[in-house]
Amino acid sequence: MTTAQEFRLDSPGVKDGAALWRIARDSKTLDLNSSYSYLLWCRDFSGTSVVARDEQGEPVGFITAYIRPERPHTLLVWQVAVDAAHRGRGLAATLLDGLVRRVVDVYDVTSVETTITPGNTASERLFTSFAERHGACVEREVLFRAEEFPDGSAHDPEVLYRISPLTTLTTKESL
C-alpha cells in the first residue's frame, strides 16, 4: 500500500489542468468548475496551489488556493481533491501541510481560510486536525447563506473556517 509520503508534492502547471479537472469531477462531491478554469488556475495560481504526483509523475491529488487580495497574509483554500484510488492514506493532510509550509515564508501567510458546507465531515476533519497539528485556532461563521446562491440550485450554506495564527510553520520543518 502506498503512503502519502511516497508521493511527490509539486506546483501544478498548465499540463496538469485536465487531470485536476478529472479528479474534481470524479470526486462527485466538489462543485465542478469548467475545464478552462482549471487550466487558468494551474497557470495563474501555481505558486499557491499544490499537486501530488505518483511514481509516473501523474497528478493523484491537488489543492487549489490563492492569497486573498484584501487580506494579503491569508491563504484561501479553494478545492482539495484526492483520486479515489489514493484516499484514506492521509494524502489530503500531506498536501495541506506541504502547501501551507511553502507559502508561509514566500507570502508571509499567517492564516488559512476555507469554506465547508455543513455535513462535509471529511473537510471538517482535515481542517480542524490541521489547526490542531499546528497549534492554531479555528473560527467559524456562515460566509454565504443558501439563499444567496443565484443559480436556483439547492446549495448548502458555505461556512468560513479561519485558521490562525500559523506561527509554528516554517519551510525548515520536514514533512
Tab-separated table of C-alpha atoms in Angstrom:
chain	number	residue	atom	x	y	z
A	1	MET	CA	0.000	0.000	0.000
A	2	THR	CA	1.322	3.441	-0.947
A	3	THR	CA	1.500	6.034	1.822
A	4	ALA	CA	1.074	9.787	1.492
A	5	GLN	CA	4.800	10.304	1.973
A	6	GLU	CA	5.547	8.316	-1.202
A	7	PHE	CA	4.038	10.985	-3.437
A	8	ARG	CA	5.978	13.957	-4.740
A	9	LEU	CA	4.447	17.358	-3.991
A	10	ASP	CA	4.852	19.892	-6.759
A	11	SER	CA	3.400	23.121	-8.111
A	12	PRO	CA	0.832	22.432	-10.840
A	13	GLY	CA	1.439	23.532	-14.409
A	14	VAL	CA	-0.957	24.085	-17.304
A	15	LYS	CA	-0.297	20.500	-18.456
A	16	ASP	CA	-1.928	19.343	-15.170
A	17	GLY	CA	-5.180	21.260	-15.665
A	18	ALA	CA	-7.050	18.418	-17.386
A	19	ALA	CA	-6.037	15.914	-14.700
A	20	LEU	CA	-7.135	18.255	-11.912
A	21	TRP	CA	-10.477	18.744	-13.639
A	22	ARG	CA	-10.924	14.948	-13.926
A	23	ILE	CA	-10.013	14.377	-10.264
A	24	ALA	CA	-12.505	17.078	-9.201
A	25	ARG	CA	-15.213	15.667	-11.491
A	26	ASP	CA	-14.671	12.117	-10.297
A	27	SER	CA	-14.796	13.177	-6.633
A	28	LYS	CA	-18.582	13.576	-7.038
A	29	THR	CA	-18.508	15.955	-4.053
A	30	LEU	CA	-16.798	19.110	-5.290
A	31	ASP	CA	-18.505	21.875	-7.185
A	32	LEU	CA	-17.020	21.212	-10.622
A	33	ASN	CA	-15.654	24.284	-12.351
A	34	SER	CA	-15.137	24.475	-16.117
A	35	SER	CA	-12.098	22.705	-17.541
A	36	TYR	CA	-10.925	26.139	-18.669
A	37	SER	CA	-10.841	27.378	-15.068
A	38	TYR	CA	-8.537	24.516	-14.026
A	39	LEU	CA	-6.149	25.403	-16.867
A	40	LEU	CA	-6.149	29.053	-15.783
A	41	TRP	CA	-5.745	28.063	-12.148
A	42	CYS	CA	-2.669	25.985	-12.960
A	43	ARG	CA	-1.224	28.914	-14.888
A	44	ASP	CA	-2.115	31.845	-12.614
A	45	PHE	CA	-2.159	30.325	-9.122
A	46	SER	CA	0.522	27.655	-9.432
A	47	GLY	CA	2.580	29.270	-6.668
A	48	THR	CA	-0.247	28.978	-4.157
A	49	SER	CA	-1.511	25.539	-5.193
A	50	VAL	CA	-0.079	22.046	-4.961
A	51	VAL	CA	-0.351	18.724	-6.756
A	52	ALA	CA	0.652	15.238	-5.545
A	53	ARG	CA	2.298	13.103	-8.210
A	54	ASP	CA	2.586	9.330	-8.364
A	55	GLU	CA	5.686	7.404	-9.458
A	56	GLN	CA	4.926	8.191	-13.110
A	57	GLY	CA	4.573	11.917	-12.380
A	58	GLU	CA	0.790	11.891	-12.859
A	59	PRO	CA	-1.394	14.026	-10.561
A	60	VAL	CA	-3.330	11.974	-7.985
A	61	GLY	CA	-4.433	14.819	-5.716
A	62	PHE	CA	-4.396	18.584	-5.526
A	63	ILE	CA	-5.202	21.711	-3.592
A	64	THR	CA	-6.059	24.953	-5.337
A	65	ALA	CA	-5.611	28.095	-3.278
A	66	TYR	CA	-4.848	31.781	-3.578
A	67	ILE	CA	-3.755	34.745	-1.487
A	68	ARG	CA	-6.730	36.981	-0.683
A	69	PRO	CA	-6.165	40.425	-2.211
A	70	GLU	CA	-7.866	42.214	0.714
A	71	ARG	CA	-6.045	40.074	3.294
A	72	PRO	CA	-2.557	39.501	1.857
A	73	HIS	CA	-1.460	37.303	4.772
A	74	THR	CA	-4.354	34.868	4.228
A	75	LEU	CA	-4.319	31.784	2.021
A	76	LEU	CA	-7.812	30.831	0.841
A	77	VAL	CA	-8.034	27.116	0.063
A	78	TRP	CA	-10.494	26.687	-2.811
A	79	GLN	CA	-10.560	22.948	-3.511
A	80	VAL	CA	-8.974	19.807	-2.087
A	81	ALA	CA	-9.300	16.566	-4.025
A	82	VAL	CA	-7.647	13.164	-4.000
A	83	ASP	CA	-8.137	10.483	-6.623
A	84	ALA	CA	-10.413	7.718	-5.288
A	85	ALA	CA	-7.646	5.105	-5.581
A	86	HIS	CA	-5.456	7.078	-3.151
A	87	ARG	CA	-7.946	8.186	-0.497
A	88	GLY	CA	-7.733	7.168	3.140
A	89	ARG	CA	-3.930	7.405	3.337
A	90	GLY	CA	-3.514	10.930	4.658
A	91	LEU	CA	-2.676	12.464	1.280
A	92	ALA	CA	-5.020	15.452	1.715
A	93	ALA	CA	-3.342	16.327	5.037
A	94	THR	CA	0.099	15.925	3.457
A	95	LEU	CA	-0.931	18.227	0.602
A	96	LEU	CA	-2.311	20.839	3.006
A	97	ASP	CA	0.741	20.774	5.282
A	98	GLY	CA	3.125	20.927	2.326
A	99	LEU	CA	1.314	23.774	0.615
A	100	VAL	CA	0.968	25.914	3.720
A	101	ARG	CA	4.568	25.287	4.727
A	102	ARG	CA	5.662	26.532	1.278
A	103	VAL	CA	3.511	29.698	1.246
A	104	VAL	CA	4.168	30.761	4.854
A	105	ASP	CA	7.629	32.069	4.010
A	106	VAL	CA	7.090	33.091	0.398
A	107	TYR	CA	3.902	35.097	1.015
A	108	ASP	CA	4.189	35.779	4.768
A	109	VAL	CA	0.931	33.880	5.328
A	110	THR	CA	-0.345	33.867	8.901
A	111	SER	CA	-3.812	32.369	8.389
A	112	VAL	CA	-5.685	29.883	6.225
A	113	GLU	CA	-9.319	30.196	5.217
A	114	THR	CA	-11.625	27.747	3.514
A	115	THR	CA	-15.345	27.225	3.200
A	116	ILE	CA	-17.050	23.971	4.078
A	117	THR	CA	-20.681	23.002	3.660
A	118	PRO	CA	-22.378	21.600	6.779
A	119	GLY	CA	-22.123	17.822	6.885
A	120	ASN	CA	-18.848	17.615	4.935
A	121	THR	CA	-17.146	15.720	7.724
A	122	ALA	CA	-14.041	14.845	5.710
A	123	SER	CA	-13.240	18.527	5.111
A	124	GLU	CA	-14.170	19.486	8.668
A	125	ARG	CA	-11.743	16.856	9.990
A	126	LEU	CA	-8.991	17.832	7.523
A	127	PHE	CA	-9.002	21.486	8.521
A	128	THR	CA	-9.627	21.093	12.256
A	129	SER	CA	-6.850	18.493	12.511
A	130	PHE	CA	-4.562	20.821	10.524
A	131	ALA	CA	-5.246	23.559	13.086
A	132	GLU	CA	-4.613	21.162	15.974
A	133	ARG	CA	-1.312	19.924	14.483
A	134	HIS	CA	-0.084	23.486	14.167
A	135	GLY	CA	-1.455	24.965	17.396
A	136	ALA	CA	-3.834	27.341	15.616
A	137	CYS	CA	-7.369	28.364	16.490
A	138	VAL	CA	-10.392	27.801	14.261
A	139	GLU	CA	-13.104	30.435	13.937
A	140	ARG	CA	-16.294	29.561	12.049
A	141	GLU	CA	-19.021	31.770	10.587
A	142	VAL	CA	-21.505	31.429	7.758
A	143	LEU	CA	-19.995	33.202	4.760
A	144	PHE	CA	-22.760	32.575	2.210
A	145	ARG	CA	-26.288	31.571	3.185
A	146	ALA	CA	-28.081	29.033	0.963
A	147	GLU	CA	-30.492	31.666	-0.361
A	148	GLU	CA	-27.602	33.846	-1.572
A	149	PHE	CA	-26.670	31.400	-4.350
A	150	PRO	CA	-28.146	32.837	-7.541
A	151	ASP	CA	-28.464	29.760	-9.750
A	152	GLY	CA	-31.608	28.397	-8.125
A	153	SER	CA	-29.956	25.162	-7.079
A	154	ALA	CA	-30.343	23.787	-3.612
A	155	HIS	CA	-26.856	24.816	-2.492
A	156	ASP	CA	-25.996	24.379	1.166
A	157	PRO	CA	-24.590	27.339	3.066
A	158	GLU	CA	-20.825	27.809	2.963
A	159	VAL	CA	-19.223	28.100	6.388
A	160	LEU	CA	-15.967	30.038	6.534
A	161	TYR	CA	-13.224	28.392	8.568
A	162	ARG	CA	-10.483	30.846	9.583
A	163	ILE	CA	-7.389	29.101	10.966
A	164	SER	CA	-4.788	31.258	12.694
A	165	PRO	CA	-2.212	32.127	13.776
A	166	LEU	CA	0.201	29.972	11.779
A	167	THR	CA	3.189	30.650	13.963
A	168	THR	CA	4.671	27.142	14.081
A	169	LEU	CA	5.129	26.541	10.352
A	170	THR	CA	8.415	27.157	8.596
A	171	THR	CA	9.973	25.725	5.479
A	172	LYS	CA	12.787	24.357	7.623
A	173	GLU	CA	10.489	21.768	9.177
A	174	SER	CA	10.321	18.406	7.482
A	175	LEU	CA	7.050	16.945	6.306
